[in-house]
């Protein structure tokens, strides 16, 4: 595993502590693999990756089984203690080497430009500081490196957006482990200086009721191979 960078900042071992949410998420996410098609989403998210990968917000490690054999190493960052424990168990069953590490997206405990790819899977909704987290993504990714993302955020018409914003101001973050439903992950990546590649809207669940958390996006972005002068 790449060692902590001097510029990454300090972060507590358990930067996030949502034990009740973690227990609920662990059960719901396993059921979603087949009932909501999340297994297929993970395959599409990770296909074609190779080299060294850092996964930020690994949760209980359900992505690990879907990494292609061309991946030489996965460093999986997870701040929540219970989910991290489950991720370690998932790592033992993975077909590629996975090292599960405590840490927060805003202060990644790894060296700069150490990875060929970054995986973001339902994590930008929950980080405390999206611009800072994406700044860390740029820091740890080599020039020309790829970002694979599957995120949920704002969507629907005006009524849905108003509902999402109202939920974010009130109960949603409290009951969902700090999650927000009205963020715009594609705009955030663009504003952080990434080059956006193919991306498309995905509804979760694909069939059934439309929820404030249903509007997802699956796509690819890159850190520019040549950085623009500041």
Coordinates of C-alpha atoms in Angstrom, one line a residue:
X1 CA 0.0 0.0 0.0
X2 CA 1.2 3.5 -0.7
X3 CA 2.2 5.4 2.4
X4 CA 0.5 8.5 3.8
X5 CA 1.5 11.6 1.9
X6 CA 2.7 14.5 4.0
X7 CA 0.2 16.7 2.2
X8 CA -2.9 14.6 2.8
X9 CA -3.7 16.0 6.2
X10 CA -4.6 14.2 9.4
X11 CA -7.7 12.1 9.8
X12 CA -9.0 10.0 12.6
X13 CA -9.0 6.2 12.3
X14 CA -12.8 6.2 12.3
X15 CA -13.6 9.4 10.4
X16 CA -17.3 8.4 10.1
X17 CA -19.4 6.7 12.7
X18 CA -22.9 5.6 11.7
X19 CA -23.3 2.1 13.2
X20 CA -27.1 1.9 12.8
X21 CA -27.0 3.0 9.2
X22 CA -24.0 0.7 8.5
X23 CA -26.0 -2.3 9.7
X24 CA -29.0 -1.4 7.6
X25 CA -26.9 -0.6 4.6
X26 CA -25.0 -3.9 4.8
X27 CA -28.3 -5.8 4.6
X28 CA -30.0 -3.6 1.9
X29 CA -26.9 -3.6 -0.3
X30 CA -26.6 -7.4 -0.4
X31 CA -30.3 -7.7 -1.4
X32 CA -29.9 -5.0 -4.1
X33 CA -27.2 -7.1 -5.9
X34 CA -29.9 -9.2 -7.6
X35 CA -33.2 -7.4 -6.8
X36 CA -32.1 -4.0 -8.1
X37 CA -29.4 -5.2 -10.6
X38 CA -26.5 -3.7 -8.7
X39 CA -24.3 -6.7 -9.6
X40 CA -24.6 -5.7 -13.3
X41 CA -23.9 -2.1 -12.4
X42 CA -20.7 -3.1 -10.6
X43 CA -19.6 -5.1 -13.7
X44 CA -20.1 -2.1 -16.0
X45 CA -18.5 0.3 -13.5
X46 CA -15.3 -1.7 -13.2
X47 CA -14.9 -3.4 -16.6
X48 CA -11.6 -2.7 -18.4
X49 CA -9.7 -1.4 -15.3
X50 CA -6.0 -2.3 -14.9
X51 CA -3.0 -1.5 -12.7
X52 CA -3.3 0.1 -9.3
X53 CA -6.8 1.2 -8.2
X54 CA -8.0 3.1 -5.2
X55 CA -11.6 2.7 -4.2
X56 CA -12.9 5.6 -2.1
X57 CA -15.8 4.7 0.2
X58 CA -15.7 1.0 -0.3
X59 CA -18.6 0.2 2.1
X60 CA -18.9 -3.5 2.8
X61 CA -16.7 -4.4 -0.2
X62 CA -19.3 -5.6 -2.7
X63 CA -17.3 -4.2 -5.6
X64 CA -14.3 -6.4 -4.9
X65 CA -15.6 -9.5 -6.6
X66 CA -16.2 -7.6 -9.8
X67 CA -12.6 -6.2 -10.4
X68 CA -11.0 -7.7 -13.5
X69 CA -7.9 -9.7 -13.3
X70 CA -5.8 -7.0 -14.9
X71 CA -6.0 -5.0 -11.7
X72 CA -2.8 -5.5 -9.8
X73 CA -3.9 -4.0 -6.5
X74 CA -6.9 -2.3 -4.9
X75 CA -6.5 0.1 -2.0
X76 CA -10.0 0.4 -0.5
X77 CA -10.7 3.4 1.8
X78 CA -13.6 3.0 4.2
X79 CA -14.1 5.4 7.2
X80 CA -17.0 3.5 8.9
X81 CA -15.7 0.8 11.3
X82 CA -18.5 -1.8 10.8
X83 CA -18.5 -1.5 7.1
X84 CA -14.7 -1.6 7.0
X85 CA -14.8 -4.9 9.0
X86 CA -17.2 -6.3 6.4
X87 CA -15.0 -5.0 3.6
X88 CA -12.0 -6.9 5.1
X89 CA -14.1 -10.1 4.9
X90 CA -15.0 -9.4 1.3
X91 CA -11.3 -8.7 0.5
X92 CA -10.4 -12.2 1.6
X93 CA -12.7 -13.6 -1.1
X94 CA -11.7 -11.2 -3.9
X95 CA -9.9 -12.4 -7.0
X96 CA -7.4 -9.5 -6.9
X97 CA -5.3 -8.2 -4.0
X98 CA -7.3 -5.8 -1.9
X99 CA -6.0 -3.8 1.1
X100 CA -8.8 -2.2 3.2
X101 CA -7.6 1.0 4.9
X102 CA -9.3 3.5 7.3
X103 CA -9.5 7.0 6.0
X104 CA -11.7 9.8 4.7
X105 CA -12.2 11.1 1.1
X106 CA -11.0 14.6 2.1
X107 CA -7.6 13.3 3.4
X108 CA -6.6 10.2 1.6
X109 CA -3.7 8.4 3.4
X110 CA -1.8 7.6 0.2
X111 CA 0.9 9.2 -1.9
X112 CA 0.3 11.6 -4.8
X113 CA -0.1 10.2 -8.3
X114 CA 0.2 6.6 -7.1
X115 CA -2.8 5.1 -8.9
X116 CA -4.0 4.4 -12.4
X117 CA -7.7 4.5 -11.5
X118 CA -10.0 5.8 -8.9
X119 CA -13.4 4.2 -8.2
X120 CA -16.2 6.3 -6.7
X121 CA -19.4 4.3 -5.9
X122 CA -22.2 6.0 -4.0
X123 CA -19.7 8.1 -2.0
X124 CA -19.9 11.7 -3.2
X125 CA -23.4 11.9 -1.7
X126 CA -22.0 11.4 1.7
X127 CA -18.6 13.2 1.9
X128 CA -18.6 16.3 4.0
X129 CA -16.6 18.4 1.5
X130 CA -17.1 17.4 -2.2
X131 CA -14.5 19.9 -3.7
X132 CA -11.9 18.8 -1.2
X133 CA -12.6 15.1 -1.7
X134 CA -12.3 15.5 -5.5
X135 CA -9.1 17.5 -5.0
X136 CA -7.8 14.5 -3.2
X137 CA -8.9 12.3 -6.1
X138 CA -6.9 14.4 -8.5
X139 CA -3.9 14.3 -6.2
X140 CA -3.7 10.6 -5.9
X141 CA -4.5 9.8 -9.6
X142 CA -1.6 9.9 -12.1
X143 CA -2.0 12.3 -15.0
X144 CA -4.2 10.7 -17.6
X145 CA -5.6 8.3 -15.0
X146 CA -9.3 7.3 -15.1
X147 CA -12.1 7.9 -12.6
X148 CA -15.0 5.4 -12.7
X149 CA -18.1 6.7 -10.9
X150 CA -21.6 5.5 -10.0
X151 CA -23.3 8.1 -8.0
X152 CA -26.8 9.3 -7.2
X153 CA -28.0 12.9 -7.0
X154 CA -30.4 15.5 -8.3
X155 CA -32.9 14.6 -10.9
X156 CA -36.5 14.7 -12.1
X157 CA -38.6 17.9 -12.5
X158 CA -38.9 20.9 -10.3
X159 CA -41.1 19.2 -7.7
X160 CA -38.6 16.4 -7.2
X161 CA -35.7 18.8 -6.9
X162 CA -37.5 20.8 -4.3
X163 CA -38.3 17.6 -2.4
X164 CA -34.6 16.5 -2.6
X165 CA -33.4 19.8 -1.3
X166 CA -36.0 19.8 1.6
X167 CA -34.9 16.3 2.6
X168 CA -31.2 17.3 2.5
X169 CA -32.0 20.2 4.9
X170 CA -33.9 18.0 7.3
X171 CA -34.1 14.3 7.9
X172 CA -32.2 12.5 5.0
X173 CA -28.6 13.0 6.2
X174 CA -29.6 12.0 9.7
X175 CA -31.2 8.7 8.8
X176 CA -28.9 7.8 5.8
X177 CA -25.4 8.1 7.2
X178 CA -24.8 11.7 6.0
X179 CA -26.2 11.1 2.5
X180 CA -27.5 13.9 0.4
X181 CA -29.9 13.4 -2.6
X182 CA -29.7 16.8 -4.3
X183 CA -26.0 17.0 -5.2
X184 CA -24.8 17.0 -8.8
X185 CA -21.9 14.6 -9.1
X186 CA -21.3 15.2 -12.8
X187 CA -21.1 19.0 -12.3
X188 CA -18.8 18.5 -9.3
X189 CA -16.4 16.4 -11.3
X190 CA -16.3 19.0 -14.1
X191 CA -15.7 21.8 -11.7
X192 CA -12.9 19.9 -10.1
X193 CA -11.1 19.9 -13.4
X194 CA -11.7 16.4 -14.6
X195 CA -12.4 15.6 -18.3
X196 CA -15.8 14.0 -18.5
X197 CA -16.2 10.9 -20.7
X198 CA -19.2 8.8 -21.5
X199 CA -21.8 8.9 -18.7
X200 CA -25.5 8.0 -18.6
X201 CA -28.5 8.2 -16.3
X202 CA -29.5 5.1 -14.5
X203 CA -32.7 4.8 -12.4
X204 CA -32.5 2.7 -9.2
X205 CA -34.7 0.8 -9.0
X206 CA -35.2 0.6 -12.8
X207 CA -38.8 -0.4 -12.3
X208 CA -41.2 0.5 -9.5
X209 CA -41.6 3.7 -7.5
X210 CA -39.3 6.7 -8.2
X211 CA -37.6 7.8 -5.0
X212 CA -35.6 10.9 -4.3
X213 CA -32.5 8.7 -4.3
X214 CA -33.4 7.0 -7.6
X215 CA -31.5 9.3 -10.0
X216 CA -28.1 7.8 -10.6
X217 CA -25.3 8.3 -13.1
X218 CA -22.7 5.8 -14.3
X219 CA -19.7 7.1 -16.1
X220 CA -16.0 7.8 -16.7
X221 CA -13.8 10.8 -16.2
X222 CA -10.1 11.5 -16.5
X223 CA -7.5 13.6 -14.9
X224 CA -6.0 15.6 -17.8
X225 CA -2.7 14.2 -19.0
X226 CA -1.4 17.7 -19.1
X227 CA -2.4 20.0 -16.3
X228 CA -3.4 23.6 -17.1
X229 CA -1.2 26.2 -15.4
X230 CA -2.8 27.8 -12.4

